[in-house]
């Protein structure tokens, strides 16, 4: 065996102009990473270069991914580049796998300077699918705009990258591996960790596992069904729900992570998790949930596949927050939702006199509030919910929160939801997604709508559909001033708010790798009529939204690709 120190090379490269991270990281088709020379290397070098060399040396960095196609290849490159870029120690998930919430947990546990998470989240995978790279900072949360802009600027001028091509890592064995590098005094250390155990430990300190065990496997236990959609969260579900809380093995399906997620899109919503809803329809299960590929998103279902909108789920957790032991100890400092998320949470905040924050879409905005001790629970309409135990959204945490509430209230999902609507009224909410739209057409639509709503006569304008009349009270392009550092984030979605509180919001999605995604968010509130059909209630607003935007006419589409 050759024990000579590994060589560190500096390799010349040419920059790309399109490595700007979106809502959460850089997401591109796999073939872009494979076919464009050094596309991966350039972005990874830009991440390392964005961290001061003194901060890199001697400190730890976490690496893991959702196991999708290209995960292993990328990890090999990242390890070789981390060694060459002076990173003191790497903490890598066993087999290269780590869910996004676990990564946040591990960054915080090891006091790392940050983490690189390989995932394109709910986007499809495989050789024809997507790959993605996220960079999280020392607080465990997604890098803020200042940092991602710096990475983007570096990627546009990069001339070389450093790599240690001879470094070979064994991802299958837990524990430390050390490597001697040429011209370096200290060895480079890689530690392969059991992220599932670190995460399970955190959950044991947040929830009362004895209560949950009674609910899930005691004498009068409920029946649940969890769909990991072949993403990375499967082993976490198995270890916590089955091994520890006593759920039967067959309650957790699609728990083996696969490179192509079994050919399905790992997106926990009414369209892509339709199998779970179908199976639950006959009433055999009391509770159901699905997760996305990296385990940060969740969809909550009650008996017969009753769908709990993420906005309602957040409001219900907020209203019952003291059922959760963690919050009994820590107290609740503040609640937050992203702007497009329904105002159901606002009603709970008002009633409980807890401060509420409305942030732009993207989990990174919550992190600042949490670090400043202002925020305890937050969520987004895009199936994200979490507390301040980490700095990411956390799918399995949301499931354990719901199960804790069910155990504490001794009620079903349906009873809990109905009680909530009776108490607060109901915020009907839906989202229309138009995927893979021509980028120019989408931008033109947004520009035209912005011009239209900026007209001083737009406010007070009335829109009538059948017997419904809506009068505009306010219209703007949402802008956020961070209460902690006063940074301003502009252009976060066009809002039309009517006098009865109903809203139409237009926003361009920031997570697609192909064309543009136009999202239209519709919301209306009813204090009394809480049992209506969401799509029926919101149909007039949808008509108005399409009339204002002329979206179908502009794009030739006849309807959304996904309705949530
Ligand atoms: C990411 C962010 C979320 C955000 C979502 C929005 O989700 O982490 O905070 O709500 O994007 O997506 P879009 O910009 O397409 O509407 P994920 O789960 O894809 O990382």
XYZ file of C-alpha atoms and ligand atoms in Angstrom:
584
model
C 0.000 0.000 0.000
C 1.257 3.473 -0.908
C 1.438 5.605 2.260
C 2.870 8.709 0.648
C 0.926 11.944 1.232
C -1.867 12.674 -1.209
C -1.206 15.276 -3.878
C -3.137 18.546 -3.895
C -3.702 19.939 -7.379
C -4.751 23.351 -8.595
C -6.787 22.924 -11.778
C -7.548 25.788 -14.196
C -11.229 26.228 -15.063
C -13.597 28.638 -16.827
C -16.599 30.216 -15.147
C -20.315 29.708 -15.904
C -22.738 32.586 -15.735
C -25.784 30.642 -14.517
C -24.818 29.330 -11.079
C -27.182 31.591 -9.165
C -28.897 29.676 -6.352
C -32.732 29.771 -6.332
C -35.142 29.606 -3.356
C -32.870 27.026 -1.784
C -29.635 26.113 -3.545
C -28.541 25.466 -7.106
C -30.866 23.081 -8.971
C -30.097 21.869 -12.481
C -30.705 18.858 -14.683
C -28.276 16.026 -13.911
C -26.920 16.196 -17.452
C -25.862 19.817 -16.859
C -23.610 18.648 -14.021
C -22.399 15.704 -16.086
C -21.797 17.321 -19.436
C -20.544 20.802 -18.596
C -16.882 20.583 -17.718
C -16.225 21.303 -14.022
C -19.782 22.578 -13.468
C -19.890 20.838 -10.078
C -16.272 21.686 -9.203
C -16.774 25.374 -9.959
C -19.793 25.679 -7.687
C -18.191 23.748 -4.834
C -15.008 25.815 -5.109
C -17.140 28.966 -5.003
C -18.740 27.727 -1.777
C -15.334 27.054 -0.204
C -13.912 30.368 -1.427
C -16.841 32.192 0.153
C -15.588 31.007 3.571
C -12.496 32.730 4.930
C -9.499 30.329 4.867
C -8.923 30.882 8.592
C -12.518 29.794 9.272
C -12.132 26.698 7.112
C -8.923 25.523 8.790
C -9.475 23.506 11.876
C -13.240 23.565 11.622
C -15.815 20.967 10.662
C -18.116 20.881 7.655
C -21.084 18.528 7.217
C -21.866 16.727 3.944
C -24.828 14.529 3.042
C -27.588 14.145 0.532
C -30.969 12.669 -0.282
C -29.405 9.743 -2.140
C -30.573 10.756 -5.591
C -28.693 9.862 -8.750
C -25.282 11.659 -8.825
C -25.208 11.918 -4.995
C -22.226 9.581 -4.632
C -20.265 11.120 -7.491
C -20.756 14.583 -6.044
C -19.753 13.502 -2.538
C -16.484 12.023 -3.808
C -15.647 15.326 -5.493
C -16.679 17.411 -2.468
C -14.505 15.347 -0.116
C -11.507 15.655 -2.435
C -12.048 19.403 -2.749
C -12.668 19.945 0.970
C -9.304 18.315 1.739
C -7.534 20.498 -0.835
C -9.272 23.642 0.429
C -7.994 23.348 3.959
C -11.194 22.202 5.673
C -10.107 20.665 8.978
C -12.704 17.936 9.360
C -15.638 16.600 7.370
C -18.693 15.008 8.959
C -20.358 12.807 6.339
C -23.618 10.856 6.530
C -23.382 7.045 6.454
C -23.535 5.980 2.775
C -23.513 9.686 1.938
C -27.108 10.048 3.102
C -28.508 12.707 5.417
C -31.919 14.323 5.491
C -32.023 18.111 5.427
C -33.346 18.383 9.009
C -30.738 15.880 10.209
C -28.047 17.902 8.473
C -29.200 21.000 10.330
C -29.155 18.990 13.563
C -25.654 17.589 12.890
C -24.215 21.018 11.966
C -25.433 22.344 15.313
C -24.360 19.271 17.273
C -20.784 19.288 15.927
C -20.574 23.106 15.937
C -19.624 22.909 12.268
C -19.074 25.992 10.103
C -21.844 24.746 7.842
C -22.943 21.943 5.573
C -23.342 21.014 1.939
C -26.617 19.184 1.285
C -27.049 17.391 -2.005
C -30.685 17.489 -2.975
C -33.083 18.967 -5.466
C -35.827 18.357 -2.912
C -39.210 17.487 -4.412
C -37.908 17.680 -7.998
C -37.689 14.376 -9.919
C -34.424 12.403 -9.934
C -32.512 9.918 -12.099
C -30.270 10.506 -15.133
C -32.981 12.658 -16.734
C -33.997 14.309 -13.470
C -32.573 17.072 -11.325
C -29.634 17.432 -8.999
C -29.120 20.176 -6.451
C -26.611 21.627 -4.010
C -27.559 23.623 -0.923
C -25.182 25.394 1.422
C -26.177 25.785 5.065
C -24.294 27.949 7.541
C -23.167 27.477 11.143
C -26.658 28.027 12.588
C -27.774 24.940 10.610
C -29.995 26.907 8.247
C -29.872 27.791 4.551
C -27.315 30.445 3.696
C -28.790 33.934 3.513
C -28.909 36.032 0.361
C -25.679 37.848 1.228
C -23.785 34.550 1.219
C -25.486 33.015 -1.823
C -24.840 36.224 -3.765
C -21.180 36.022 -2.797
C -21.030 32.397 -3.983
C -22.692 33.418 -7.240
C -20.216 36.282 -7.779
C -17.284 33.952 -7.137
C -18.704 31.402 -9.589
C -18.743 34.062 -12.312
C -15.055 34.823 -12.047
C -13.552 31.512 -10.955
C -10.256 30.623 -12.654
C -9.096 27.536 -10.765
C -10.124 25.006 -8.165
C -8.171 22.898 -5.680
C -8.630 19.142 -5.471
C -6.992 16.092 -4.022
C -7.881 13.519 -6.726
C -6.194 10.529 -5.076
C -8.369 10.673 -1.938
C -10.674 7.658 -1.682
C -13.278 7.552 1.072
C -15.167 4.556 2.419
C -18.733 5.776 2.949
C -19.918 2.420 4.271
C -17.972 2.292 7.548
C -18.940 4.427 10.540
C -16.082 6.212 12.297
C -12.991 8.274 11.524
C -10.738 8.070 8.477
C -7.584 10.196 8.285
C -5.608 11.264 5.230
C -2.132 12.789 5.019
C -1.832 15.500 2.418
C 1.251 16.846 0.674
C 2.587 20.053 2.303
C 0.060 19.897 5.162
C 1.127 19.398 8.764
C -2.185 18.107 10.022
C -4.024 15.114 8.611
C -7.425 15.661 6.993
C -10.109 13.867 9.002
C -13.406 12.512 7.741
C -15.946 11.122 10.175
C -18.778 8.975 8.880
C -21.713 9.456 11.260
C -25.059 7.864 11.966
C -27.195 10.961 11.333
C -30.360 8.969 12.011
C -29.261 8.466 15.622
C -28.290 12.123 16.111
C -31.684 13.169 14.793
C -33.592 10.548 16.824
C -31.850 11.821 19.947
C -33.015 15.333 19.254
C -36.613 14.121 18.818
C -36.430 12.205 22.131
C -35.707 15.518 23.844
C -38.574 17.363 22.153
C -41.444 14.877 22.433
C -42.626 12.461 25.087
C -41.854 9.117 23.465
C -43.704 7.170 26.178
C -46.954 8.994 25.307
C -46.364 8.488 21.608
C -45.616 4.811 22.129
C -48.914 4.386 23.939
C -50.757 6.143 21.085
C -49.062 4.099 18.381
C -48.688 0.668 19.954
C -50.603 0.680 23.248
C -53.872 -1.122 23.908
C -56.078 1.363 21.997
C -53.495 2.335 19.461
C -54.295 4.243 16.294
C -53.266 3.028 12.842
C -50.966 5.197 10.793
C -49.424 5.069 7.353
C -46.276 6.974 6.439
C -44.930 7.236 2.898
C -41.230 8.094 2.614
C -41.539 8.133 -1.185
C -38.150 6.353 -1.460
C -36.432 9.477 -0.212
C -33.818 9.729 2.497
C -36.296 9.916 5.398
C -37.202 6.181 5.215
C -34.517 5.033 7.698
C -35.525 7.813 10.116
C -39.173 6.727 9.967
C -38.188 3.095 10.517
C -35.859 3.815 13.446
C -38.154 6.251 15.270
C -41.704 5.153 14.423
C -41.219 1.411 14.017
C -38.191 0.401 16.130
C -38.765 2.865 18.931
C -42.441 3.774 19.036
C -43.681 0.319 18.124
C -45.555 0.922 14.870
C -45.796 -2.224 12.768
C -43.261 -2.412 9.937
C -45.937 -2.227 7.274
C -47.135 1.196 8.494
C -44.120 2.762 6.820
C -43.870 2.341 3.063
C -41.314 3.234 0.388
C -38.667 3.491 3.102
C -35.671 2.315 1.095
C -33.911 5.350 -0.408
C -33.548 4.975 -4.174
C -31.527 6.924 -6.713
C -34.619 7.685 -8.788
C -37.183 7.562 -5.948
C -38.767 4.580 -7.655
C -39.453 6.647 -10.776
C -41.858 8.891 -8.852
C -41.650 12.542 -7.985
C -40.886 12.764 -4.259
C -43.302 15.612 -3.722
C -45.769 15.178 -0.844
C -48.877 16.792 -2.287
C -52.291 15.754 -3.563
C -50.975 14.848 -7.008
C -47.689 13.072 -6.363
C -48.681 11.372 -3.112
C -52.039 10.301 -4.549
C -51.281 6.597 -3.817
C -51.265 7.293 -0.101
C -54.537 9.186 -0.265
C -56.147 6.369 -2.285
C -55.024 3.727 0.195
C -56.379 5.767 3.086
C -59.755 6.417 1.479
C -61.495 3.332 2.877
C -60.762 4.404 6.454
C -58.256 1.707 7.417
C -55.799 4.299 8.768
C -56.375 7.103 11.285
C -53.415 9.210 10.286
C -51.189 9.469 7.230
C -48.188 11.483 6.139
C -45.800 11.734 3.229
C -42.367 13.366 2.960
C -40.220 14.733 0.163
C -36.849 13.360 -0.926
C -34.767 15.193 1.685
C -37.304 14.872 4.490
C -37.983 18.527 5.153
C -41.505 18.690 3.658
C -44.569 16.922 5.034
C -48.178 16.342 4.085
C -50.618 15.508 6.906
C -53.737 13.398 6.290
C -56.566 12.297 8.543
C -58.840 9.261 8.262
C -60.202 8.629 4.759
C -57.319 10.728 3.389
C -58.638 13.997 4.826
C -56.145 16.601 3.609
C -54.851 19.146 6.107
C -53.491 22.144 4.210
C -49.979 23.075 5.355
C -51.326 26.499 6.380
C -53.975 24.877 8.602
C -51.457 22.366 9.926
C -49.229 25.219 11.069
C -52.139 27.054 12.716
C -53.305 23.890 14.509
C -49.799 23.152 15.833
C -49.545 26.774 17.004
C -52.884 26.587 18.798
C -51.866 23.363 20.551
C -48.216 24.173 20.970
C -48.090 23.529 24.692
C -49.009 19.868 24.155
C -45.381 19.526 23.004
C -42.958 19.106 25.945
C -40.187 21.117 24.239
C -42.358 24.239 24.166
C -43.578 23.670 27.721
C -39.945 24.143 28.741
C -38.760 26.732 26.242
C -41.924 28.843 25.975
C -43.078 30.371 22.720
C -41.367 33.543 21.585
C -42.983 34.152 18.230
C -44.814 32.616 15.257
C -44.053 33.127 11.576
C -45.312 32.227 8.141
C -44.158 33.000 4.633
C -46.191 35.683 2.880
C -48.199 33.358 0.567
C -49.097 31.027 3.463
C -52.691 31.563 4.614
C -53.506 33.872 7.495
C -54.908 31.025 9.632
C -51.793 31.385 11.790
C -52.433 35.107 12.249
C -55.708 34.343 14.027
C -53.960 32.073 16.518
C -51.223 34.665 17.059
C -53.827 37.353 17.697
C -55.830 35.219 20.119
C -52.763 34.070 22.043
C -51.060 37.485 21.845
C -47.911 35.920 20.445
C -45.878 38.040 18.006
C -46.381 37.112 14.342
C -43.877 37.602 11.513
C -44.655 37.501 7.783
C -41.536 36.682 5.783
C -40.742 36.100 2.113
C -40.836 32.526 0.792
C -37.717 30.571 1.791
C -36.730 29.033 5.095
C -33.604 31.193 5.369
C -35.727 34.143 6.509
C -36.903 32.300 9.623
C -33.347 31.489 10.767
C -32.438 35.092 11.543
C -35.529 35.488 13.735
C -34.804 32.233 15.557
C -31.148 33.100 16.137
C -32.291 36.388 17.670
C -34.648 34.532 20.014
C -37.759 36.000 18.403
C -39.285 32.914 16.823
C -40.288 29.437 18.016
C -42.641 27.972 15.369
C -42.984 28.677 11.661
C -44.205 27.239 8.413
C -44.928 27.670 4.747
C -47.748 26.709 2.425
C -45.184 24.659 0.468
C -45.470 21.809 2.994
C -42.822 23.040 5.417
C -43.290 23.239 9.198
C -40.793 23.348 12.047
C -39.767 24.689 15.406
C -36.544 26.344 16.539
C -34.887 23.041 17.515
C -33.045 23.275 14.187
C -32.931 25.858 11.380
C -34.698 23.857 8.676
C -38.187 22.658 8.055
C -38.671 19.213 9.469
C -41.156 16.696 8.043
C -40.868 14.035 10.723
C -41.013 16.636 13.505
C -44.351 17.836 12.061
C -45.674 14.258 12.149
C -44.565 13.775 15.760
C -46.122 17.154 16.628
C -49.480 16.089 15.161
C -49.340 12.704 16.889
C -48.528 14.432 20.181
C -51.533 16.731 19.756
C -53.757 13.745 18.934
C -52.519 11.914 22.043
C -52.942 14.921 24.264
C -56.410 15.927 23.010
C -57.546 12.320 22.515
C -59.048 13.406 19.221
C -58.785 12.444 15.569
C -57.270 14.685 12.899
C -60.771 15.522 11.721
C -61.977 16.479 15.202
C -58.909 18.628 15.812
C -59.311 20.415 12.487
C -63.042 20.983 12.944
C -62.533 22.282 16.458
C -59.948 24.688 15.067
C -62.281 26.000 12.338
C -65.164 26.348 14.799
C -62.946 28.361 17.095
C -61.242 30.586 14.517
C -63.250 30.316 11.301
C -61.651 28.877 8.179
C -59.065 30.310 5.815
C -59.756 28.569 2.516
C -56.510 28.317 0.575
C -55.359 26.876 -2.713
C -52.308 27.137 -4.929
C -52.245 26.824 -8.724
C -48.865 25.874 -10.224
C -48.121 26.419 -13.889
C -44.889 24.534 -14.468
C -42.385 24.749 -17.269
C -43.666 28.037 -18.637
C -41.631 30.017 -21.130
C -39.454 32.308 -18.960
C -40.085 35.415 -21.083
C -43.868 34.898 -21.028
C -43.818 34.433 -17.249
C -41.684 37.531 -16.640
C -43.797 39.595 -19.013
C -46.952 38.527 -17.190
C -45.446 39.508 -13.823
C -44.306 42.873 -15.190
C -47.713 43.630 -16.698
C -49.592 42.668 -13.529
C -47.206 44.756 -11.454
C -47.803 47.755 -13.684
C -51.554 47.232 -13.507
C -51.696 46.995 -9.717
C -49.338 49.949 -9.287
C -51.911 52.230 -10.979
C -53.422 54.458 -8.316
C -56.916 53.616 -9.602
C -56.414 49.916 -9.020
C -57.113 50.269 -5.311
C -60.898 50.378 -4.740
C -61.482 48.711 -8.129
C -64.253 46.101 -7.947
C -64.232 42.649 -9.500
C -67.501 40.735 -9.815
C -67.993 37.035 -10.528
C -71.603 35.910 -10.414
C -72.946 37.149 -7.070
C -69.502 37.706 -5.545
C -67.969 41.171 -5.519
C -64.434 41.830 -4.358
C -63.047 45.324 -3.857
C -59.290 45.890 -3.905
C -58.012 47.331 -0.660
C -54.283 47.043 -1.168
C -51.946 45.842 -3.912
C -48.163 45.696 -3.940
C -45.003 43.796 -4.658
C -44.158 42.247 -1.279
C -41.062 43.642 0.354
C -39.562 42.486 3.662
C -37.439 44.329 6.148
C -35.716 41.885 8.452
C -36.442 43.033 12.020
C -33.066 41.740 13.205
C -30.551 43.127 10.723
C -32.813 45.585 8.835
C -31.854 44.022 5.482
C -34.478 44.604 2.807
C -35.651 41.871 0.416
C -37.696 43.140 -2.530
C -39.749 41.580 -5.297
C -41.197 38.709 -3.288
C -44.572 38.309 -4.995
C -47.445 40.465 -6.238
C -50.266 40.763 -3.721
C -53.814 41.861 -4.321
C -55.646 42.098 -1.014
C -59.403 42.666 -1.037
C -61.511 44.459 1.544
C -62.786 41.188 3.054
C -59.204 39.952 3.534
C -59.284 37.651 0.484
C -55.971 37.546 -1.392
C -54.610 36.780 -4.825
C -50.829 36.379 -5.004
C -48.650 35.850 -8.073
C -45.131 34.600 -7.634
C -42.438 32.966 -9.745
C -41.206 29.750 -8.110
C -37.494 29.515 -7.401
C -36.967 25.766 -7.311
C -37.548 24.535 -10.845
C -34.724 23.569 -13.177
C -36.707 23.903 -16.396
C -38.419 27.063 -17.602
C -40.428 29.149 -15.146
C -43.058 28.108 -12.622
C -45.874 30.583 -12.089
C -47.650 30.138 -8.778
C -51.022 31.699 -8.044
C -52.095 31.586 -4.406
C -55.761 32.163 -3.556
C -57.238 32.677 -0.126
C -60.512 33.698 1.436
C -61.852 33.575 4.970
C -65.241 32.476 6.288
C -66.161 32.665 9.947
C -69.351 30.602 9.688
C -69.421 28.404 6.582
C -66.507 26.175 7.450
C -67.505 22.990 5.640
C -67.514 24.121 2.025
C -65.511 22.673 -0.840
C -62.255 24.662 -1.135
C -62.165 24.776 -4.931
C -65.791 25.896 -5.116
C -65.271 28.662 -2.576
C -62.166 29.897 -4.345
C -63.440 29.572 -7.937
C -64.480 33.267 -8.223
C -61.037 34.410 -7.052
C -59.410 32.032 -9.540
C -61.479 33.568 -12.333
C -60.370 37.048 -11.292
C -56.727 35.987 -10.975
C -56.728 34.552 -14.479
C -58.558 37.553 -15.890
C -56.073 40.008 -14.401
C -53.022 38.022 -15.481
C -54.339 36.702 -18.808
C -52.113 33.741 -17.998
C -53.917 31.188 -20.160
C -54.024 33.524 -23.116
C -50.319 34.359 -22.745
C -49.122 30.775 -22.365
C -51.628 28.698 -24.299
C -52.284 26.681 -21.128
C -55.820 25.683 -20.251
C -55.208 24.969 -16.580
C -52.561 24.564 -13.881
C -50.165 21.595 -13.818
C -50.821 21.082 -10.100
C -53.558 22.350 -7.810
C -52.909 22.060 -4.094
C -37.603 25.549 -0.912
C -37.386 26.318 0.351
C -38.727 26.638 0.989
C -39.616 27.359 0.011
C -39.714 26.601 -1.280
C -40.397 27.481 -2.292
O -38.199 24.317 -0.581
O -36.625 25.541 1.257
O -38.494 27.397 2.135
O -40.913 27.510 0.519
O -38.430 26.297 -1.764
O -40.288 26.964 -3.550
P -40.648 27.882 -4.795
O -39.688 29.050 -4.776
O -40.490 26.988 -5.975
O -42.063 28.324 -4.595
P -37.480 22.912 -0.869
O -38.253 21.894 -0.087
O -37.618 22.746 -2.355
O -36.068 23.088 -0.425
